Short mmCIF file of C-alpha atoms in Angstrom, two decimals:
data_model
loop_
_atom_site.label_atom_id
_atom_site.label_comp_id
_atom_site.label_asym_id
_atom_site.label_seq_id
_atom_site.Cartn_x
_atom_site.Cartn_y
_atom_site.Cartn_z
CA UNK A 18 20.82 -20.30 -2.57
CA UNK A 19 20.90 -18.52 -5.96
CA UNK A 20 24.44 -18.58 -7.33
CA UNK A 21 24.34 -15.54 -9.36
CA UNK A 22 27.96 -15.75 -10.21
CA UNK A 23 26.55 -18.65 -13.16
CA UNK A 24 22.85 -17.46 -13.25
CA UNK A 25 21.10 -14.47 -14.14
CA UNK A 26 17.38 -14.85 -12.90
CA UNK A 27 14.38 -12.68 -15.75
CA UNK A 28 10.78 -12.13 -14.17
CA UNK A 29 7.86 -10.63 -15.25
CA UNK A 30 4.88 -10.01 -13.76
CA UNK A 31 1.04 -9.44 -14.95
CA UNK A 32 -1.51 -8.46 -12.48
CA UNK A 33 -4.95 -8.60 -12.46
CA UNK A 34 -6.98 -5.77 -10.66
CA UNK A 35 -10.93 -5.40 -10.29
CA UNK A 36 -12.06 -2.40 -10.33
CA UNK A 37 -13.68 -0.04 -8.10
CA UNK A 38 -16.51 0.48 -9.98
CA UNK A 39 -20.11 -0.16 -9.26
CA UNK A 40 -21.24 -2.10 -11.31
CA UNK A 41 -19.84 -5.30 -14.12
CA UNK A 42 -17.51 -4.37 -17.12
CA UNK A 43 -20.88 -5.33 -18.45
CA UNK A 44 -23.92 -5.11 -16.92
CA UNK A 45 -25.69 -4.13 -13.93
CA UNK A 46 -25.37 -6.25 -11.49
CA UNK A 47 -23.31 -5.49 -8.43
CA UNK A 48 -20.95 -8.09 -6.53
CA UNK A 49 -19.11 -7.29 -3.34
CA UNK A 50 -16.46 -9.97 -1.13
CA UNK A 51 -17.97 -12.03 0.32
CA UNK A 52 -22.10 -12.46 -1.31
CA UNK A 53 -23.37 -15.50 -1.15
CA UNK A 54 -22.73 -17.52 -3.89
CA UNK A 55 -24.76 -17.18 -6.81
CA UNK A 56 -26.38 -13.64 -6.33
CA UNK A 57 -25.23 -11.25 -8.15
CA UNK A 58 -25.33 -12.28 -11.21
CA UNK A 59 -28.27 -11.32 -14.26
CA UNK A 60 -28.79 -12.71 -17.75
CA UNK A 61 -25.58 -11.38 -19.52
CA UNK A 62 -22.73 -12.48 -17.66
CA UNK A 63 -24.35 -15.32 -17.01
CA UNK A 64 -24.45 -15.62 -21.28
CA UNK A 65 -28.04 -16.64 -21.74
CA UNK A 66 -28.47 -16.16 -25.16
CA UNK A 67 -29.65 -13.27 -26.57
CA UNK A 68 -27.77 -10.97 -24.57
CA UNK A 69 -25.65 -8.17 -25.08
CA UNK A 70 -23.27 -6.18 -23.57
CA UNK A 71 -23.28 -2.20 -22.59
CA UNK A 72 -19.90 -0.77 -21.93
CA UNK A 73 -19.77 0.34 -18.05
CA UNK A 74 -17.90 4.03 -18.47
CA UNK A 75 -16.80 4.34 -15.13
CA UNK A 76 -15.06 0.94 -15.98
CA UNK A 77 -13.05 2.55 -18.54
CA UNK A 78 -12.67 5.97 -17.22
CA UNK A 79 -10.54 3.97 -14.70
CA UNK A 80 -8.37 1.93 -16.98
CA UNK A 81 -7.63 5.09 -18.42
CA UNK A 82 -6.61 6.40 -15.36
CA UNK A 83 -4.48 3.59 -14.29
CA UNK A 84 -3.03 4.31 -17.81
CA UNK A 85 -1.47 7.45 -17.20
CA UNK A 86 -0.57 7.23 -14.19
CA UNK A 87 2.04 4.13 -14.63
CA UNK A 88 2.74 6.35 -18.02
CA UNK A 89 1.80 4.69 -20.15
CA UNK A 90 1.16 5.53 -24.43
CA UNK A 91 -2.98 5.95 -24.35
CA UNK A 92 -4.45 4.48 -28.05
CA UNK A 93 -6.16 6.10 -30.59
CA UNK A 94 -8.51 4.05 -31.22
CA UNK A 95 -9.53 0.47 -28.40
CA UNK A 96 -10.84 -2.19 -29.32
CA UNK A 97 -12.86 -5.40 -27.61
CA UNK A 98 -11.69 -8.97 -29.13
CA UNK A 99 -13.49 -12.45 -27.83
CA UNK A 100 -10.01 -14.89 -26.33
CA UNK A 101 -11.99 -18.03 -26.73
CA UNK A 102 -11.43 -21.06 -24.53
CA UNK A 103 -13.95 -23.53 -22.09
CA UNK A 104 -13.27 -23.75 -18.37
CA UNK A 105 -16.30 -24.34 -16.12
CA UNK A 106 -16.78 -20.88 -14.51
CA UNK A 107 -16.19 -18.73 -18.06
CA UNK A 108 -20.08 -19.37 -19.24
CA UNK A 109 -19.75 -17.77 -22.72
CA UNK A 110 -17.19 -20.29 -22.92
CA UNK A 111 -15.13 -16.71 -23.73
CA UNK A 112 -13.92 -13.42 -22.18
CA UNK A 113 -14.13 -10.12 -23.55
CA UNK A 114 -10.56 -8.70 -23.13
CA UNK A 115 -8.25 -6.76 -25.77
CA UNK A 116 -5.68 -7.97 -27.80
CA UNK A 117 -3.81 -5.89 -30.27
CA UNK A 118 -5.42 -3.03 -29.80
CA UNK A 119 -4.84 -2.33 -25.48
CA UNK A 120 -5.63 0.89 -24.46
CA UNK A 121 -2.10 1.77 -22.67
CA UNK A 122 0.89 0.85 -23.97
CA UNK A 123 5.07 0.71 -23.39
CA UNK A 124 4.45 2.13 -19.73
CA UNK A 125 7.24 2.83 -16.75
CA UNK A 126 7.34 2.86 -13.83
CA UNK A 127 9.97 3.96 -10.92
CA UNK A 128 11.35 1.57 -7.35
CA UNK A 129 12.50 2.92 -4.43
CA UNK A 130 16.48 2.51 -5.44
CA UNK A 131 16.17 4.34 -9.06
CA UNK A 132 16.13 1.15 -10.54
CA UNK A 133 12.61 2.12 -13.86
CA UNK A 134 11.11 -1.77 -15.10
CA UNK A 135 8.62 -1.34 -18.09
CA UNK A 136 4.39 -2.53 -18.72
CA UNK A 137 4.44 -4.19 -21.36
CA UNK A 138 1.05 -2.91 -22.14
CA UNK A 139 -1.49 -2.89 -19.63
CA UNK A 140 -5.99 -3.58 -21.03
CA UNK A 141 -9.46 -3.46 -20.69
CA UNK A 142 -11.35 -7.35 -19.41
CA UNK A 143 -14.33 -9.66 -17.53
CA UNK A 144 -13.41 -11.55 -14.48
CA UNK A 145 -14.15 -15.59 -14.97
CA UNK A 146 -16.06 -17.08 -12.27
CA UNK A 147 -14.59 -18.92 -8.86
CA UNK A 148 -14.21 -22.27 -8.48
CA UNK A 149 -14.05 -23.75 -5.43
CA UNK A 150 -13.07 -27.61 -4.39
CA UNK A 151 -13.52 -29.68 -1.67
CA UNK A 152 -12.52 -33.57 -1.69
CA UNK A 153 -15.01 -34.41 -3.03
CA UNK A 154 -16.97 -32.17 -5.54
CA UNK A 155 -16.46 -28.39 -6.87
CA UNK A 156 -18.67 -25.94 -7.27
CA UNK A 157 -18.94 -22.99 -9.66
CA UNK A 158 -19.37 -19.19 -8.87
CA UNK A 159 -20.60 -17.34 -11.07
CA UNK A 160 -20.60 -14.66 -8.74
CA UNK A 161 -17.21 -12.61 -9.71
CA UNK A 162 -17.88 -12.67 -13.62
CA UNK A 163 -17.95 -9.85 -15.59
CA UNK A 164 -16.98 -7.73 -13.12
CA UNK A 165 -13.95 -5.82 -14.13
CA UNK A 166 -10.28 -6.23 -14.46
CA UNK A 167 -7.23 -4.92 -15.91
CA UNK A 168 -4.00 -6.69 -16.27
CA UNK A 169 -0.69 -4.80 -16.39
CA UNK A 170 1.39 -6.75 -17.67
CA UNK A 171 5.65 -5.55 -17.19
CA UNK A 172 8.39 -6.53 -19.17
CA UNK A 173 10.87 -9.45 -18.27
CA UNK A 174 13.50 -7.01 -16.89
CA UNK A 175 12.67 -7.61 -13.00
CA UNK A 176 16.62 -9.11 -11.81
CA UNK A 177 15.51 -10.78 -8.14
CA UNK A 178 12.94 -11.73 -6.41
CA UNK A 179 13.39 -8.33 -3.71
CA UNK A 180 12.65 -6.62 -7.26
CA UNK A 181 9.41 -8.43 -7.79
CA UNK A 182 8.71 -7.61 -4.53
CA UNK A 183 9.12 -3.83 -4.56
CA UNK A 184 7.44 -3.62 -8.10
CA UNK A 185 4.03 -4.80 -6.43
CA UNK A 186 4.26 -2.66 -3.66
CA UNK A 187 5.07 0.34 -5.95
CA UNK A 188 2.41 -0.78 -8.39
CA UNK A 189 -0.42 -1.44 -5.86
CA UNK A 190 0.48 2.28 -4.48
CA UNK A 191 -0.04 4.60 -7.50
CA UNK A 192 -3.36 2.48 -8.10
CA UNK A 193 -4.41 2.68 -4.09
CA UNK A 194 -3.56 6.16 -5.29
CA UNK A 195 -5.67 6.63 -8.46
CA UNK A 196 -8.41 5.89 -7.12
CA UNK A 197 -8.87 2.94 -9.74
CA UNK A 198 -9.04 0.22 -6.59
CA UNK A 199 -8.73 -1.00 -2.93
CA UNK A 200 -5.77 -3.35 -4.47
CA UNK A 201 -6.54 -6.12 -1.35
CA UNK A 202 -5.20 -8.89 -2.38
CA UNK A 203 -6.50 -10.55 0.78
CA UNK A 204 -10.19 -10.09 -0.76
CA UNK A 205 -8.26 -11.30 -4.53
CA UNK A 206 -8.66 -7.04 -6.05
CA UNK A 207 -4.99 -7.88 -6.55
CA UNK A 208 -4.23 -11.15 -8.21
CA UNK A 209 -0.52 -11.57 -9.41
CA UNK A 210 1.14 -14.46 -11.92
CA UNK A 211 4.75 -14.18 -11.56
CA UNK A 212 6.82 -16.02 -15.18
CA UNK A 213 10.91 -16.93 -14.70
CA UNK A 214 13.55 -18.38 -16.56
CA UNK A 215 17.06 -18.08 -16.08
CA UNK A 216 19.42 -18.12 -18.49
CA UNK A 217 23.67 -18.60 -17.53
CA UNK A 218 25.22 -15.19 -16.69
CA UNK A 219 26.25 -12.81 -19.91
CA UNK A 220 23.63 -14.74 -22.52
CA UNK A 221 20.76 -12.01 -23.93
CA UNK A 222 18.76 -15.66 -24.24
CA UNK A 223 15.62 -16.03 -22.29
CA UNK A 224 15.52 -19.05 -20.91
CA UNK A 225 12.56 -21.38 -20.68
CA UNK A 226 10.33 -20.53 -18.51
CA UNK A 227 7.42 -21.08 -15.76
CA UNK A 228 5.03 -18.96 -14.29
CA UNK A 229 3.69 -20.05 -11.25
CA UNK A 230 -0.49 -18.48 -10.53
CA UNK A 231 -2.36 -16.25 -8.32
CA UNK A 232 0.36 -15.29 -6.22
CA UNK A 233 -2.00 -13.64 -3.27
CA UNK A 234 0.67 -11.24 -1.01
CA UNK A 235 3.69 -8.90 -2.10
CA UNK A 236 5.77 -11.73 0.30
CA UNK A 237 4.51 -14.80 -0.71
CA UNK A 238 5.90 -13.70 -4.35
CA UNK A 239 9.06 -12.93 -2.92
CA UNK A 240 8.92 -16.51 -1.39
CA UNK A 241 7.26 -18.27 -4.62
CA UNK A 242 9.84 -16.95 -7.13
CA UNK A 243 13.08 -18.18 -4.67
CA UNK A 244 11.60 -21.13 -4.37
CA UNK A 245 10.98 -21.34 -8.09
CA UNK A 246 14.78 -19.75 -9.33
CA UNK A 247 17.00 -23.08 -6.80
CA UNK A 248 14.27 -25.79 -8.35
CA UNK A 249 15.93 -24.14 -12.30
CA UNK A 250 19.10 -24.20 -11.03
CA UNK A 251 19.20 -27.29 -8.96
CA UNK A 252 17.37 -29.06 -12.65
CA UNK A 253 19.99 -26.82 -14.65
CA UNK A 254 23.04 -28.22 -12.70
CA UNK A 255 21.64 -31.81 -12.72
CA UNK A 256 21.68 -30.91 -17.11
CA UNK A 257 18.17 -31.06 -17.01
CA UNK A 258 15.21 -29.15 -18.51
CA UNK A 259 13.35 -27.12 -17.24
CA UNK A 260 9.90 -28.03 -18.28
CA UNK A 261 7.59 -25.18 -19.32
CA UNK A 262 4.74 -25.05 -16.95
CA UNK A 263 2.35 -23.62 -14.48
CA UNK A 264 2.73 -23.97 -11.18
CA UNK A 265 0.85 -23.33 -8.28
CA UNK A 266 2.44 -21.87 -5.03
CA UNK A 267 1.81 -23.49 -1.12
CA UNK A 268 2.45 -21.05 0.94
CA UNK A 269 1.66 -23.92 4.25
CA UNK A 270 4.74 -26.16 2.14
CA UNK A 271 7.19 -23.39 1.79
CA UNK A 272 7.00 -24.68 -2.50
CA UNK A 273 5.66 -24.94 -5.57
CA UNK A 274 3.38 -28.36 -7.27
CA UNK A 275 2.81 -28.55 -10.51
CA UNK A 276 -0.79 -27.02 -12.42
CA UNK A 277 -1.03 -27.92 -15.55
CA UNK A 278 1.93 -27.77 -17.96
CA UNK A 279 2.60 -25.65 -20.69
CA UNK A 280 4.49 -26.70 -23.59
CA UNK A 281 2.71 -24.66 -26.42
CA UNK A 282 0.89 -21.52 -27.04
CA UNK A 283 -2.55 -22.07 -25.83
CA UNK A 284 -4.14 -20.67 -29.21
CA UNK A 285 -7.06 -18.17 -27.89
CA UNK A 286 -8.23 -17.39 -31.37
CA UNK A 287 -8.38 -13.42 -30.46
CA UNK A 288 -11.02 -12.52 -32.91
CA UNK A 289 -12.82 -8.73 -32.65
CA UNK A 290 -15.81 -8.01 -30.46
CA UNK A 291 -18.55 -8.14 -32.51
CA UNK A 292 -21.40 -7.07 -30.30
CA UNK A 293 -19.49 -3.97 -28.85
CA UNK A 294 -17.64 -1.08 -31.20
CA UNK A 295 -13.86 0.50 -31.22
CA UNK A 296 -14.03 3.60 -29.71
CA UNK A 297 -11.51 6.35 -30.22
CA UNK A 298 -9.98 8.39 -27.40
CA UNK A 299 -10.43 11.77 -28.07
CA UNK A 300 -8.83 15.37 -26.10
CA UNK A 301 -11.23 15.81 -24.17
CA UNK A 302 -11.66 12.49 -22.23
CA UNK A 303 -8.05 12.58 -22.16
CA UNK A 304 -8.08 15.83 -20.25
CA UNK A 305 -9.99 14.44 -18.14
CA UNK A 306 -8.28 11.67 -16.80
CA UNK A 307 -5.65 14.25 -16.57
CA UNK A 308 -7.49 16.53 -13.97
CA UNK A 309 -9.25 13.34 -12.03
CA UNK A 310 -5.69 12.41 -11.82
CA UNK A 311 -4.73 13.01 -8.61
CA UNK A 312 -0.29 14.09 -7.07
CA UNK A 313 1.12 10.57 -6.97
CA UNK A 314 3.89 8.87 -4.44
CA UNK A 315 6.90 9.62 -6.21
CA UNK A 316 6.26 13.67 -6.42
CA UNK A 317 4.89 13.50 -3.29
CA UNK A 318 7.42 11.99 -1.57
CA UNK A 319 9.96 15.07 -3.25
CA UNK A 320 8.15 17.65 -2.45
CA UNK A 321 7.97 16.45 1.16
CA UNK A 322 11.68 16.14 0.78
CA UNK A 323 11.59 19.95 0.26
CA UNK A 324 9.87 20.42 2.91
CA UNK A 325 11.94 18.55 5.02
CA UNK A 326 11.97 15.87 5.41
CA UNK A 327 14.56 13.08 4.70
CA UNK A 328 13.68 9.91 2.24
CA UNK A 329 13.05 7.87 4.26
CA UNK A 330 10.15 9.56 6.54
CA UNK A 331 8.54 11.19 3.69
CA UNK A 332 8.48 7.59 1.97
CA UNK A 333 6.41 6.54 5.29
CA UNK A 334 4.43 9.72 5.07
CA UNK A 335 3.94 9.17 0.99
CA UNK A 336 2.64 5.58 2.79
CA UNK A 337 -1.17 5.95 1.39
CA UNK A 338 -3.74 8.05 0.82
CA UNK A 339 -4.57 8.20 3.70
CA UNK A 340 -2.00 7.99 5.93
CA UNK A 341 -0.18 11.36 3.29
CA UNK A 342 -3.91 13.51 3.60
CA UNK A 343 -3.31 12.99 7.12
CA UNK A 344 0.14 14.64 7.13
CA UNK A 345 -1.09 17.47 4.96
CA UNK A 346 -3.90 18.46 6.92
CA UNK A 347 -1.75 18.80 10.06
CA UNK A 348 0.29 20.70 8.79
CA UNK A 349 -1.75 23.60 7.56
CA UNK A 350 -2.24 24.25 10.40
CA UNK A 351 0.99 25.35 10.98
CA UNK A 352 2.76 22.47 12.84
CA UNK A 353 6.32 22.00 12.46
CA UNK A 354 7.00 19.08 9.93
CA UNK A 355 8.77 17.79 12.11
CA UNK A 356 6.77 18.02 14.93
CA UNK A 357 4.22 16.21 12.69
CA UNK A 358 5.88 13.38 11.22
CA UNK A 359 7.15 12.63 14.49
CA UNK A 360 3.35 12.57 16.15
CA UNK A 361 1.96 11.12 13.28
CA UNK A 362 4.45 8.33 12.47
CA UNK A 363 5.38 7.12 16.54
CA UNK A 364 1.93 8.68 18.22
CA UNK A 365 -0.78 8.17 16.60
CA UNK A 366 0.95 5.42 14.52
CA UNK A 367 1.43 3.45 17.90
CA UNK A 368 -2.80 4.08 19.30
CA UNK A 369 -3.97 2.33 15.35
CA UNK A 370 -1.01 -0.49 15.57
CA UNK A 371 -2.61 -0.94 19.31
CA UNK A 372 -6.38 -0.19 18.92
CA UNK A 373 -6.71 -2.43 14.92
CA UNK A 374 -7.71 1.91 13.42
CA UNK A 375 -7.01 2.86 11.21
CA UNK A 376 -6.73 6.33 10.49
CA UNK A 377 -10.63 7.12 9.17
CA UNK A 378 -11.85 5.36 12.11
CA UNK A 379 -9.68 7.12 14.64
CA UNK A 380 -11.04 9.82 16.99
CA UNK A 381 -8.49 11.67 16.63
CA UNK A 382 -8.89 14.73 13.56
CA UNK A 383 -6.27 15.82 12.25
CA UNK A 384 -6.76 19.30 13.50
CA UNK A 385 -7.06 18.03 16.50
CA UNK A 386 -3.95 16.74 16.82
CA UNK A 387 -2.10 19.43 15.48
CA UNK A 388 -3.56 21.85 17.89
CA UNK A 389 -2.41 19.38 21.05
CA UNK A 390 0.87 19.39 18.57
CA UNK A 391 0.72 23.83 18.34
CA UNK A 392 0.11 23.34 23.03
CA UNK A 393 3.77 21.92 23.42
CA UNK A 394 5.38 23.54 20.98
CA UNK A 395 4.27 26.69 22.31
CA UNK A 396 4.93 24.82 26.38
CA UNK A 397 1.61 25.15 27.51
CA UNK A 398 2.47 21.98 27.36
CA UNK A 399 4.75 19.49 28.63
CA UNK A 400 5.48 16.40 26.15
CA UNK A 401 4.14 14.00 29.01
CA UNK A 402 0.88 15.85 29.06
CA UNK A 403 0.58 15.87 25.55
CA UNK A 404 0.93 12.17 25.46
CA UNK A 405 -1.83 11.98 28.43
CA UNK A 406 -3.72 14.58 26.49
CA UNK A 407 -3.97 12.75 22.98
CA UNK A 408 -5.00 9.25 25.16
CA UNK A 409 -7.97 11.38 26.65
CA UNK A 410 -8.29 12.60 22.42
CA UNK A 411 -8.49 8.54 21.83
CA UNK A 412 -11.66 7.52 23.79
CA UNK A 413 -13.56 10.87 23.75
CA UNK A 414 -12.50 12.72 20.37
CA UNK A 415 -12.92 15.30 22.34
CA UNK A 416 -10.57 18.88 21.68
CA UNK A 417 -7.29 19.17 23.40
CA UNK A 418 -7.83 22.62 24.67
CA UNK A 419 -11.37 21.72 26.13
CA UNK A 420 -9.49 18.57 28.60
CA UNK A 421 -6.04 20.53 28.73
CA UNK A 422 -9.40 22.87 31.12
CA UNK A 423 -10.67 20.41 32.31
CA UNK A 424 -7.86 18.41 33.98
CA UNK A 425 -5.90 21.35 34.92
CA UNK A 426 -3.23 20.46 32.82
CA UNK A 427 -1.46 24.03 31.18
CA UNK A 428 2.18 23.67 32.59
CA UNK A 429 3.35 26.57 35.24
CA UNK A 430 6.20 28.24 33.79
CA UNK A 431 5.10 31.79 36.27
CA UNK A 432 8.46 32.15 37.25
CA UNK A 433 7.76 34.02 40.54
CA UNK A 434 5.63 31.04 41.94
CA UNK A 435 7.81 28.48 40.41
CA UNK A 436 11.09 29.97 42.14
CA UNK A 437 9.15 29.31 45.99
CA UNK A 438 8.81 25.33 44.68
CA UNK A 439 12.49 25.37 44.27
CA UNK A 440 12.91 27.47 47.74
CA UNK A 441 10.92 24.48 49.32
CA UNK A 442 12.54 21.40 48.17
CA UNK A 443 15.69 22.79 48.20
CA UNK A 444 15.55 23.90 51.85
CA UNK A 445 13.09 20.36 52.55
CA UNK A 446 16.78 18.30 50.66
CA UNK A 447 19.85 19.63 51.95
CA UNK A 448 22.06 16.46 51.38
CA UNK A 449 21.30 16.26 47.86
CA UNK A 450 22.25 19.41 47.58
CA UNK A 451 25.51 19.10 48.44
CA UNK A 452 25.08 15.46 46.63
CA UNK A 453 24.96 17.45 43.37
CA UNK A 454 28.38 20.12 44.67
CA UNK A 455 30.18 17.09 45.25
CA UNK A 456 29.39 15.67 41.71
CA UNK A 457 26.20 13.22 42.75
CA UNK A 458 24.50 14.33 39.13
CA UNK A 459 21.63 12.31 39.76
CA UNK A 460 21.15 14.70 42.60
CA UNK A 461 19.71 16.59 40.07
CA UNK A 462 17.65 14.37 38.75
CA UNK A 463 16.15 14.12 42.64
CA UNK A 464 15.67 17.40 42.92
CA UNK A 465 13.90 18.16 39.78
CA UNK A 466 11.10 14.24 40.47
CA UNK A 467 10.98 16.44 43.82
CA UNK A 468 9.67 19.14 42.25
CA UNK A 469 7.89 17.68 39.61
CA UNK A 470 6.01 16.09 42.62
CA UNK A 471 4.32 18.88 44.06
CA UNK A 472 3.99 20.67 41.14
CA UNK A 473 2.16 18.17 40.09
CA UNK A 474 3.57 17.33 37.33
CA UNK A 475 2.87 21.15 36.01
CA UNK A 476 6.82 22.43 36.18
CA UNK A 477 7.24 23.92 32.39
CA UNK A 478 10.71 21.02 32.66
CA UNK A 479 13.21 23.66 30.09
CA UNK A 480 12.29 26.77 32.57
CA UNK A 481 12.59 24.83 35.74
CA UNK A 482 15.66 23.49 34.70
CA UNK A 483 17.23 26.99 33.91
CA UNK A 484 16.45 28.25 37.68
CA UNK A 485 17.84 24.66 39.03
CA UNK A 486 21.40 25.23 37.67
CA UNK A 487 21.43 28.49 38.23
CA UNK A 488 20.30 27.96 42.11
CA UNK A 489 23.16 25.23 41.90
CA UNK A 490 25.51 27.72 41.24
CA UNK A 491 25.86 30.22 44.32
#
């Protein structure tokens, strides 16, 4: 366990996000997850001689949206550069990226605990291919070559593995709201590299860092950083030096292993991409970006609190755009906000978990759930009935009012009729009346149960309780 009294953790994250465009960044290939290897390629992304890149406008627009949502300063002018390196999954032997004039700089992301983490830069670039290793050979799949990515680089201001996980989860949520990516880490749409170093408590000089490559979940980011912080601490306490290196996290063994040492920074020999002109980002384009951005989660959470939810409840309802949209559609039907929260976070979420469905797949629409809640709020049906109706709705997609009518589930709230049933039950169970008057509270529940049995569960609970208490006073 890290001795925080002696050392301070310094973490910076580099996050690559695959943009949700229909085609690649510089060609018209349309790859999708799970395609057969090398079936989404063309002369452009395979770097055949004489081909030229043509920028995907949607990718450029998405990058601007992400930069704006992350409160970056948007560049007036931006350009593309060639990042030169040789690797088997890069057929051009260079990557078209951005170096000294990225789309956005000096952004900011606020975590749920109020901590603000600076964002150094956000730039647009193309993805490389993928190597698939076996014991005998390494196979190259170039489907991913040219897919548009944004790289988001944080300031080295993250102070713990837990904070790194929180940063990644909030970043993922913001990007999901903007619609620029599906941010599915399990499919590689969001990939994270983490840099970590230790320094003596109170020091301002950064220690030697190691880089953890291609972490594929927020949980693994936290676990890998905890392991690496402990490993570095043990080295320092033994008087040894930390070596700058790239490491890989082995999830099954819960440890890091060396990929390659990085004693010196790699010279990528950047130079301006000669086949793409520099771009000027004008006011009209920025206005389009602002118009395209939705209400972001931090603003939504604040608004939900103003409407009456507690902070943790507001965070649940704003957790994803799908949940938030469903919640707001329910509220539009004049459902009390607390009742809407209780049904969505309780009954609906339990149903989705049990069935493996998403809100999109669920047969119950927001309008139908609102109608069901209103039937309950108006005492037309009881809480027990409402849950029975919900189950029926989940199988059939039928409107709640139709189910209530077809199954005769309307509450019995006619006082005179309920009075007759109650008199009949009391006459049939005089001993229970005597037991209650003798101080045995269970007898009260027994009598209520018998009335419910007589009315097939349709007696209005509040009215029944009030009538019974009045009867037993006499």
